[in-house]
mmCIF file of C-alpha atoms and ligand atoms in Angstrom:
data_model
loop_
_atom_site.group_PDB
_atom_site.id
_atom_site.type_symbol
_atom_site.label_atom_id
_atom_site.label_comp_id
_atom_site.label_asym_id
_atom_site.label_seq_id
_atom_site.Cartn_x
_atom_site.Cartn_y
_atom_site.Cartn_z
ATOM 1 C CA UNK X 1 21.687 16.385 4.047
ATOM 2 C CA UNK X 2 20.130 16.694 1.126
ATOM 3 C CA UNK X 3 17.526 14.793 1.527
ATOM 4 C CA UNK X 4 16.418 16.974 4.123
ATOM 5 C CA UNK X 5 16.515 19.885 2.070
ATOM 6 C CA UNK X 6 14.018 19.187 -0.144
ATOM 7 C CA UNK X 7 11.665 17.625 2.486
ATOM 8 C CA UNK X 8 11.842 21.068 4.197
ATOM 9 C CA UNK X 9 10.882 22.519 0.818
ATOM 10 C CA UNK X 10 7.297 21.368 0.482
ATOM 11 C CA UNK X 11 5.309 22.600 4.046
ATOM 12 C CA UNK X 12 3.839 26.167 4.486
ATOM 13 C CA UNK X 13 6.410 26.872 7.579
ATOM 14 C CA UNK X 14 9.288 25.254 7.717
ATOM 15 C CA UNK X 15 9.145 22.746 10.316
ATOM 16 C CA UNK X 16 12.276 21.345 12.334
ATOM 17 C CA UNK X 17 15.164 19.679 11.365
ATOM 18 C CA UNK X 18 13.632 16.272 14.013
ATOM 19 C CA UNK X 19 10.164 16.941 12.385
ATOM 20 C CA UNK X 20 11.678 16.375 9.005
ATOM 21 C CA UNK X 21 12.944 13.179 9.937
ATOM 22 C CA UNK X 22 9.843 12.045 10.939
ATOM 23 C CA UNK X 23 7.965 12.898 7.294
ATOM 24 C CA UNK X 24 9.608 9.173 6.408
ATOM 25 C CA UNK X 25 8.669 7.677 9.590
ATOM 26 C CA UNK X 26 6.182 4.624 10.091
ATOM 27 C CA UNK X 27 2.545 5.240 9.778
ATOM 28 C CA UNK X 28 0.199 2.371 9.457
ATOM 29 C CA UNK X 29 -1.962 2.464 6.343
ATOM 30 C CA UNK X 30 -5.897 3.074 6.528
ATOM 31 C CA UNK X 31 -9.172 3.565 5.008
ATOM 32 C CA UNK X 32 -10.307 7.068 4.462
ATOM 33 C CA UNK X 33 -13.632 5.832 3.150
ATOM 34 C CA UNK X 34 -14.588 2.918 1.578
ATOM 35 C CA UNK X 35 -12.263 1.809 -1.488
ATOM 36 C CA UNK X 36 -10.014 4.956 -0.623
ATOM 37 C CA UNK X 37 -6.560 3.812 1.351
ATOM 38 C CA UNK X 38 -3.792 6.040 2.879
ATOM 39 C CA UNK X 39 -1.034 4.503 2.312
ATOM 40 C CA UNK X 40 1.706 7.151 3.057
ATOM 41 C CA UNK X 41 4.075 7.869 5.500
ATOM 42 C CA UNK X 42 4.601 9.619 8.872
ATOM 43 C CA UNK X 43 4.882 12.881 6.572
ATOM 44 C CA UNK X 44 4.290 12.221 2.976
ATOM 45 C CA UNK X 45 1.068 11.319 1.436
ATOM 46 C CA UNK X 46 0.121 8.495 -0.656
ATOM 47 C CA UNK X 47 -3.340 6.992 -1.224
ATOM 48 C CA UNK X 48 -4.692 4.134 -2.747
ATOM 49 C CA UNK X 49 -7.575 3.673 -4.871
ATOM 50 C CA UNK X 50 -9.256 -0.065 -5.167
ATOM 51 C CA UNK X 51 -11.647 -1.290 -7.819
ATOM 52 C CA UNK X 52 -12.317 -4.542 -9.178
ATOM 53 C CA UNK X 53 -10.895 -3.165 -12.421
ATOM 54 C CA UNK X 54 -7.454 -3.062 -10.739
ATOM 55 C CA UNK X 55 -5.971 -0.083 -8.940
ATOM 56 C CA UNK X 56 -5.277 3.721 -8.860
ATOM 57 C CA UNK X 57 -2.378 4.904 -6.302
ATOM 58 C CA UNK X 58 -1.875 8.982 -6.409
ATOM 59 C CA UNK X 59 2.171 10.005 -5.416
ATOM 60 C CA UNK X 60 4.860 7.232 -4.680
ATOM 61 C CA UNK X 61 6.685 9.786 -2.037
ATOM 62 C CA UNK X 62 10.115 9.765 -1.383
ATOM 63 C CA UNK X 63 12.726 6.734 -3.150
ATOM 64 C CA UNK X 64 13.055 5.700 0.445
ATOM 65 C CA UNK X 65 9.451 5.817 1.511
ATOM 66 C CA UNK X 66 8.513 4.197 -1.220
ATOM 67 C CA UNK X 67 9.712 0.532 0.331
ATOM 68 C CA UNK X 68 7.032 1.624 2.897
ATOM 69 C CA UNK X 69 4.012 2.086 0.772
ATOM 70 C CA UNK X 70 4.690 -0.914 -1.269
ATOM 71 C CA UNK X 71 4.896 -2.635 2.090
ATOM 72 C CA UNK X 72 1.409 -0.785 3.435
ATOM 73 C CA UNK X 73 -0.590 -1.619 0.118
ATOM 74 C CA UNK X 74 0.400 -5.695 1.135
ATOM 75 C CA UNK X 75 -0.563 -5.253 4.480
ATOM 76 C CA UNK X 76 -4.302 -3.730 3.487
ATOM 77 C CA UNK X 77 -4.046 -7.209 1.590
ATOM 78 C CA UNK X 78 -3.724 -6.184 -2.459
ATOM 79 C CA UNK X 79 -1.266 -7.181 -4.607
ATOM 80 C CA UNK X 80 0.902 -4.101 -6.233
ATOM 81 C CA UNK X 81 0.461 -5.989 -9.547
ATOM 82 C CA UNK X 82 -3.073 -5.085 -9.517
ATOM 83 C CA UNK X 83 -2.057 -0.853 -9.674
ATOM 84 C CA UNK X 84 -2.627 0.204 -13.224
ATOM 85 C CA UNK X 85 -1.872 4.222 -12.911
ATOM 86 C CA UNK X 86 0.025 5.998 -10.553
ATOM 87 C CA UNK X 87 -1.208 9.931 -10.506
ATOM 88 C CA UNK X 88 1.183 12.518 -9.116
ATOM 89 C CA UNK X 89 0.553 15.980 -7.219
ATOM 90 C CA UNK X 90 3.579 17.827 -8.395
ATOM 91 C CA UNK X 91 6.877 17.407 -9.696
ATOM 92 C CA UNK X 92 9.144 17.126 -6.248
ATOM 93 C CA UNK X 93 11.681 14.373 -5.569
ATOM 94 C CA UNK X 94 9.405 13.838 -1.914
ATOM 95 C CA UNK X 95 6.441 12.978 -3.685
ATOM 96 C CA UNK X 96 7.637 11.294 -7.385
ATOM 97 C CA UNK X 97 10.797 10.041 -6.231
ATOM 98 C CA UNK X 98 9.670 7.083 -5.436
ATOM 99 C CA UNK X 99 7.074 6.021 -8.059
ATOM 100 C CA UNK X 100 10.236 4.398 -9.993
ATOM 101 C CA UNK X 101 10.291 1.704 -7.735
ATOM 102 C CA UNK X 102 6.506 1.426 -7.275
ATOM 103 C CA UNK X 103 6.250 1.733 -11.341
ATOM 104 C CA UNK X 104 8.969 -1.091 -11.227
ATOM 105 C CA UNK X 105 6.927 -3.438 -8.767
ATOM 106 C CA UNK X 106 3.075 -2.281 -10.337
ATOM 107 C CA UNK X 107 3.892 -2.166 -14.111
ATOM 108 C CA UNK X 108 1.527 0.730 -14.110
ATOM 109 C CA UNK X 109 1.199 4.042 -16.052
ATOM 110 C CA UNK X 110 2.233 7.068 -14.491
ATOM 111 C CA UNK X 111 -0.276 9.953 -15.346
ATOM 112 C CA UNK X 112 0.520 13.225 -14.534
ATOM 113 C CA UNK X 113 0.558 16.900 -16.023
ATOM 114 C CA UNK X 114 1.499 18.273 -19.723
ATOM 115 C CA UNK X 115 4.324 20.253 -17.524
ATOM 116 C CA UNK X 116 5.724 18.232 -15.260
ATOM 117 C CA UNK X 117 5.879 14.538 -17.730
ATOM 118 C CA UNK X 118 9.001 16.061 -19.424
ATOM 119 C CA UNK X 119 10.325 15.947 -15.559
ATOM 120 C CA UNK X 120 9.282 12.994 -14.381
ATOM 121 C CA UNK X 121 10.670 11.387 -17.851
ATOM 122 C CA UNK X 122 14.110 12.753 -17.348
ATOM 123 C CA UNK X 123 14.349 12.982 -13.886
ATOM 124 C CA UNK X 124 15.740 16.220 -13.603
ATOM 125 C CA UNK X 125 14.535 19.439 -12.065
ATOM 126 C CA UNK X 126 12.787 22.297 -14.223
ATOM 127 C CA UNK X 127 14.219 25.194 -14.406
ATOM 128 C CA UNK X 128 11.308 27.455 -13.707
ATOM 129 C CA UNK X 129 10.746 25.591 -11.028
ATOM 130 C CA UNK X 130 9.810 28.155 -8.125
ATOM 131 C CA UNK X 131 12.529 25.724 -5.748
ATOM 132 C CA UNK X 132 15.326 25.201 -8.955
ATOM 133 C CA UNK X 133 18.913 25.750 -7.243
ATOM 134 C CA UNK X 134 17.927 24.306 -4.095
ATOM 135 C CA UNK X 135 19.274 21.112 -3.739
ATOM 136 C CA UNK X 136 16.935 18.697 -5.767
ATOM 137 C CA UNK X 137 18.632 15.437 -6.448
ATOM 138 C CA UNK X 138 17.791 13.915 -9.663
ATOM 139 C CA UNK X 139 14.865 11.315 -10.212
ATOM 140 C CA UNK X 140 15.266 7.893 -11.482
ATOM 141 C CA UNK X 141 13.812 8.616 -15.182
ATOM 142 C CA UNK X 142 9.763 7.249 -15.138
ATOM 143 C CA UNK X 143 8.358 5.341 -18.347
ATOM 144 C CA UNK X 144 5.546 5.158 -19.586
ATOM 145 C CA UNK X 145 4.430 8.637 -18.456
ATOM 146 C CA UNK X 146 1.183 9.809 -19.839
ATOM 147 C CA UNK X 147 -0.050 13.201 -19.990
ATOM 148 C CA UNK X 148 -3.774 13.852 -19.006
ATOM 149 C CA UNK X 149 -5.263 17.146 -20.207
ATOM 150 C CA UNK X 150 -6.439 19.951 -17.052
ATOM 151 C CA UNK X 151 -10.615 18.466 -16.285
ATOM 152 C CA UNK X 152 -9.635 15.106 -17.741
ATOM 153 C CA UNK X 153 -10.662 11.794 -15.870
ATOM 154 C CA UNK X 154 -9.255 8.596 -15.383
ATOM 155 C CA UNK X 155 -12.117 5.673 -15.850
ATOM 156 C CA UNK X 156 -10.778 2.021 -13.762
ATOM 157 C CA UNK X 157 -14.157 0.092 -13.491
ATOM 158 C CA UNK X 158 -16.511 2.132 -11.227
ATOM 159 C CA UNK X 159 -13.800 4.517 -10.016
ATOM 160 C CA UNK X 160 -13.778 7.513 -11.936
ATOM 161 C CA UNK X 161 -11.283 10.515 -10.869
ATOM 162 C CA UNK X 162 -11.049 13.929 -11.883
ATOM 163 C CA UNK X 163 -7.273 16.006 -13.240
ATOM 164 C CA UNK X 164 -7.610 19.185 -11.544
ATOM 165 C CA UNK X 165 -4.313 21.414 -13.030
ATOM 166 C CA UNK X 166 -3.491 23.499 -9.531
ATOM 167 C CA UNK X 167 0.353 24.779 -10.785
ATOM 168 C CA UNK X 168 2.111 27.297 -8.609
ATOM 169 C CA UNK X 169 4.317 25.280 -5.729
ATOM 170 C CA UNK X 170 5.580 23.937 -9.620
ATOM 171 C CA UNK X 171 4.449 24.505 -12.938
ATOM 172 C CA UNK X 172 2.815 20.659 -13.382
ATOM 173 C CA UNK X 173 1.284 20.449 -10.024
ATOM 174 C CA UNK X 174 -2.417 18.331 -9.888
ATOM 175 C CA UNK X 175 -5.051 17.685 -7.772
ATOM 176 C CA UNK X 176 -7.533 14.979 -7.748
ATOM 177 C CA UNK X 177 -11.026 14.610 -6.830
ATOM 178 C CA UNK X 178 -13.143 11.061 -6.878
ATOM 179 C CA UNK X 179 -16.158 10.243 -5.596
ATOM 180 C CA UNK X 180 -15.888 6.940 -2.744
ATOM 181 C CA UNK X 181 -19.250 5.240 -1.252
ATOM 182 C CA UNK X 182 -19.987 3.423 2.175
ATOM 183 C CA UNK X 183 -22.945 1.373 2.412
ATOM 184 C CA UNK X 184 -23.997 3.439 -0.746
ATOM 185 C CA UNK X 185 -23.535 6.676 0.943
ATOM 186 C CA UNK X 186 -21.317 9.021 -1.565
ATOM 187 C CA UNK X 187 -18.264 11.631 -0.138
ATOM 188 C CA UNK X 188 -16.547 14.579 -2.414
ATOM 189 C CA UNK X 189 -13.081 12.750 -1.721
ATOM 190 C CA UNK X 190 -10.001 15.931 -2.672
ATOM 191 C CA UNK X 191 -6.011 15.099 -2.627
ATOM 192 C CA UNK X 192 -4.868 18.791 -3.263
ATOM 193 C CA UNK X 193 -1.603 19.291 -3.929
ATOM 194 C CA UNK X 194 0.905 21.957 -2.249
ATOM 195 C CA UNK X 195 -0.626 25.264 -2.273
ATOM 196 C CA UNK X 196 3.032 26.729 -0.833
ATOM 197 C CA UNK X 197 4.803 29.356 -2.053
ATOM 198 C CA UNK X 198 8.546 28.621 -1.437
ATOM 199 C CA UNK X 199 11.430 29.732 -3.385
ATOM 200 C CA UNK X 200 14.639 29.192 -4.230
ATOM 201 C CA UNK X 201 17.600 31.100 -4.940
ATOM 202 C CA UNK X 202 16.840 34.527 -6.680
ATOM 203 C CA UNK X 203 13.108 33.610 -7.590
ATOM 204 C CA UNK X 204 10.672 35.643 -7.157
ATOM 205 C CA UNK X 205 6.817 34.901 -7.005
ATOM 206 C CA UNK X 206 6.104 38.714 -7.748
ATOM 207 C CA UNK X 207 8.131 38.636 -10.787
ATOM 208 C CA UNK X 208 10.715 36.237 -12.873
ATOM 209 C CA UNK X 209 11.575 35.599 -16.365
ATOM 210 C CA UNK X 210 12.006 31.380 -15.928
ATOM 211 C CA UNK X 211 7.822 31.476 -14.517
ATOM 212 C CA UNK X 212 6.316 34.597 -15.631
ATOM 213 C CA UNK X 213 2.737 33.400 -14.502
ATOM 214 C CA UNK X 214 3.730 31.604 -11.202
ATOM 215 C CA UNK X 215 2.414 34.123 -9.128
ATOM 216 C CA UNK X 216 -1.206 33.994 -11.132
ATOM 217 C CA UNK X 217 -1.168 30.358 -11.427
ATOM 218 C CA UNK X 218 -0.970 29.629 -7.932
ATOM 219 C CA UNK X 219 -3.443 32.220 -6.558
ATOM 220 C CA UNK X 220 -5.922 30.894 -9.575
ATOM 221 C CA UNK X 221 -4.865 27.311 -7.894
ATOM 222 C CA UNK X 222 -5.749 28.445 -4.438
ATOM 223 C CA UNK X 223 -9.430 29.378 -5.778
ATOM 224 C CA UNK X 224 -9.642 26.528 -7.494
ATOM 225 C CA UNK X 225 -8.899 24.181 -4.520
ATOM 226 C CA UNK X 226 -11.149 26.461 -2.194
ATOM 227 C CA UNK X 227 -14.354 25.945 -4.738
ATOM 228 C CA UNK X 228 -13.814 21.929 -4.864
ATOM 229 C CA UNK X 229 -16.685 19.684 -3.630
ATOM 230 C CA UNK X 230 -14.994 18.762 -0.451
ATOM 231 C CA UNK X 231 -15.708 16.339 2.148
ATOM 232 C CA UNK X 232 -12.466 14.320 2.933
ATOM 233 C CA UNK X 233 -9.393 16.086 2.141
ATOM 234 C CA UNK X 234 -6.080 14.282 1.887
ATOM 235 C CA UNK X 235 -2.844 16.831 1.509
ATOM 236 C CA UNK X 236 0.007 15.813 -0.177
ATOM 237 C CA UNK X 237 1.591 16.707 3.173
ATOM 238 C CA UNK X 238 -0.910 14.894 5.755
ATOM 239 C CA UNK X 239 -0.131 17.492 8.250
ATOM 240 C CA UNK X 240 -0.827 20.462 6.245
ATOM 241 C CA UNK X 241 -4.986 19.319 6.295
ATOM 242 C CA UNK X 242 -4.576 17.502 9.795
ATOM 243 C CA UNK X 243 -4.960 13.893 8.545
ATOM 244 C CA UNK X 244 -2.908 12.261 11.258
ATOM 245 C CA UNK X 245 -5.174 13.639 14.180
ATOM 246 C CA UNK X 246 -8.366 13.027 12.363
ATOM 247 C CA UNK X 247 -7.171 9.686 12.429
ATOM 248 C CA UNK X 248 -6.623 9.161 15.967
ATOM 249 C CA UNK X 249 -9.923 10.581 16.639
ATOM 250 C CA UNK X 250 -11.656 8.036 14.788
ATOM 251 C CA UNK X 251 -11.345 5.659 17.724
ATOM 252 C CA UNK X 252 -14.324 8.269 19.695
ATOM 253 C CA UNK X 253 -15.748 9.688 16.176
ATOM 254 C CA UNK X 254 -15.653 6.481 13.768
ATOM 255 C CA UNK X 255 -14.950 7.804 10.221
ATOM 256 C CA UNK X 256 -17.174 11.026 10.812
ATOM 257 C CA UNK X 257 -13.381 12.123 12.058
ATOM 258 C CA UNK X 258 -12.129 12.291 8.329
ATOM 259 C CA UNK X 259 -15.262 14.451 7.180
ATOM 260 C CA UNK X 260 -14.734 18.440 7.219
ATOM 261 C CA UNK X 261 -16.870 20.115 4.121
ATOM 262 C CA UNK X 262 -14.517 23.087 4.932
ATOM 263 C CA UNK X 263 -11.390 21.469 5.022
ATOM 264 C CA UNK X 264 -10.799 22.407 1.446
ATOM 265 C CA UNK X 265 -11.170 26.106 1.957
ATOM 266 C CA UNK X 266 -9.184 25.927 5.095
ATOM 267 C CA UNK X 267 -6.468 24.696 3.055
ATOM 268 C CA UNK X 268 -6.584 27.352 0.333
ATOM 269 C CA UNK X 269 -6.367 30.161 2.973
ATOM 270 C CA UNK X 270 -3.165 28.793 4.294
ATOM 271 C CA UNK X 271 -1.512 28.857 0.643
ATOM 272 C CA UNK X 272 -2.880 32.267 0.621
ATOM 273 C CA UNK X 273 -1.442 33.781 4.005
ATOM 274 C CA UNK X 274 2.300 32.094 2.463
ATOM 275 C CA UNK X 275 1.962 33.680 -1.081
ATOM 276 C CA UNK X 276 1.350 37.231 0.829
ATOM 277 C CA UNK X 277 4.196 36.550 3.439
ATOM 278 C CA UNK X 278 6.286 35.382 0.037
ATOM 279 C CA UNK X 279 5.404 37.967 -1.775
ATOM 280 C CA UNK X 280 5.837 40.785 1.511
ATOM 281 C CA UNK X 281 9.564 39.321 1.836
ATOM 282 C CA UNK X 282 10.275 40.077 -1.843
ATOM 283 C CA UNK X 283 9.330 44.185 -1.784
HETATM 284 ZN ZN1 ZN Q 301 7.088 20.456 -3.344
#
């Protein structure tokens, strides 16, 4: 099951096999807050961004979950046509996999990071990749594929979000940060990528010649995500921030459910207990 090993590869503990299954399960889309979507799956995040101007969708999941958020986006009643970039967290098959078939139905640019384009363009696995030698199938090659400089933004009509480089899980990992408004009341809106140090065969966070600065990028990554404005945080796991049950609270708590100005920092602590357990394991 391959498949299976790279979903395992992404979450701070690894979950079980039946869990696993579920991370491509059915999950009906919904609004975060006003023109902000999630669109993702049972396990893997996507979110979509709406603007007159046309649309912004950040991570396309897994080739086979995919199908589902091209199906979700219909169902909130937009057309995929209307997607002009897709953004990506980092450079794993269970997040970019399946923006080749979302690229394919959108026509839209893929932005992403100065490290991880050559990736996404080729479809094959880094080899400093922290995970390289675990079993990472190969990508369906992604064009065009645009590189956006660390601080950069991305300007659709009145939606303007913010490149925040957060490397570490990979070398071209991103997170994004966007500002979205309900009856002209503004939230810090955050989808942080995976703060996780996990490894694969005979790499170590504490020292390697294929990512010398792994260890240093991802604790800098950690602080970085910690200090971001923060008031509605969407993982690119949705369990790693909660998402799920914030959602089924909203029935008592209405979209107060989705707001946590500490969620952010939460997050960042977690990716720092794993680098210390990763790093403990290697001595
Ligand atoms: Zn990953």
């Amino acid at each position: 099951m391959k498949r299976t090993a790279v979903l395992l590869s992404c979450l701070a503990a690894l979950p079980t096999l039946s869990h696993a299954a579920e991370w491509e399960g059915a999950q009906d889309p919904f609004q975060l807050y006003g023109n902000s979507y999630y669109v993702g799956t049972a396990g893997l995040s996507s979110v979509l961004i709406t603007s007159p101007a046309g649309h912004i969708l950040i991570d396309g999941a897994s080739p086979k979950a995919a199908v589902q958020i091209a199906a979700h986006i219909r169902q909130l009643g937009f057309k995929l046509e209307d997607i002009r970039y897709i953004l990506t967290s980092h450079e794993h098959y269970d997040h970019v996999g399946g923006i080749a078939e979302l690229q394919r139905l959108s026509g839209a640019t893929v932005l992403t990071s100065a490290a991880a384009k050559p990736v996404l363009e080729t479809g094959k696995t880094d080899k400093g990749d922290p995970q390289f030698g675990n079993d990472m199938p190969d990508m369906t090659p992604l064009a065009p594929v645009r590189a956006l400089r660390d601080g950069e933004t991305v300007e659709l009509g009145p939606v303007s979000i913010k490149a925040h480089y957060t490397p570490g899980h990979t070398k071209g990992g991103v997170s994004w940060t966007w500002m979205a408004y309900e009856n002209g009341r503004p939230m810090n809106m955050v989808y942080a990528d995976s703060l996780t140090a996990i490894t694969g065969p005979g790499f170590r966070y504490s020292g390697n010649t294929v990512y010398p600065n792994a260890k240093a990028d991802l604790e800098r990554s950690i602080a970085r995500v910690a200090a971001l404005p923060c008031d509605i945080l969407v993982t690119a796991h949705p369990d790693a921030s909660g998402l799920l049950e914030k959602q089924a609270k909203q029935k008592e708590l209405g979209k107060a459910a989705f707001v946590n100005p500490g969620a952010c920092v939460s997050y960042a602590d977690a990716g720092r207990r794993k680098l210390a357990q990763t790093l403990a394991g290697e001595k």
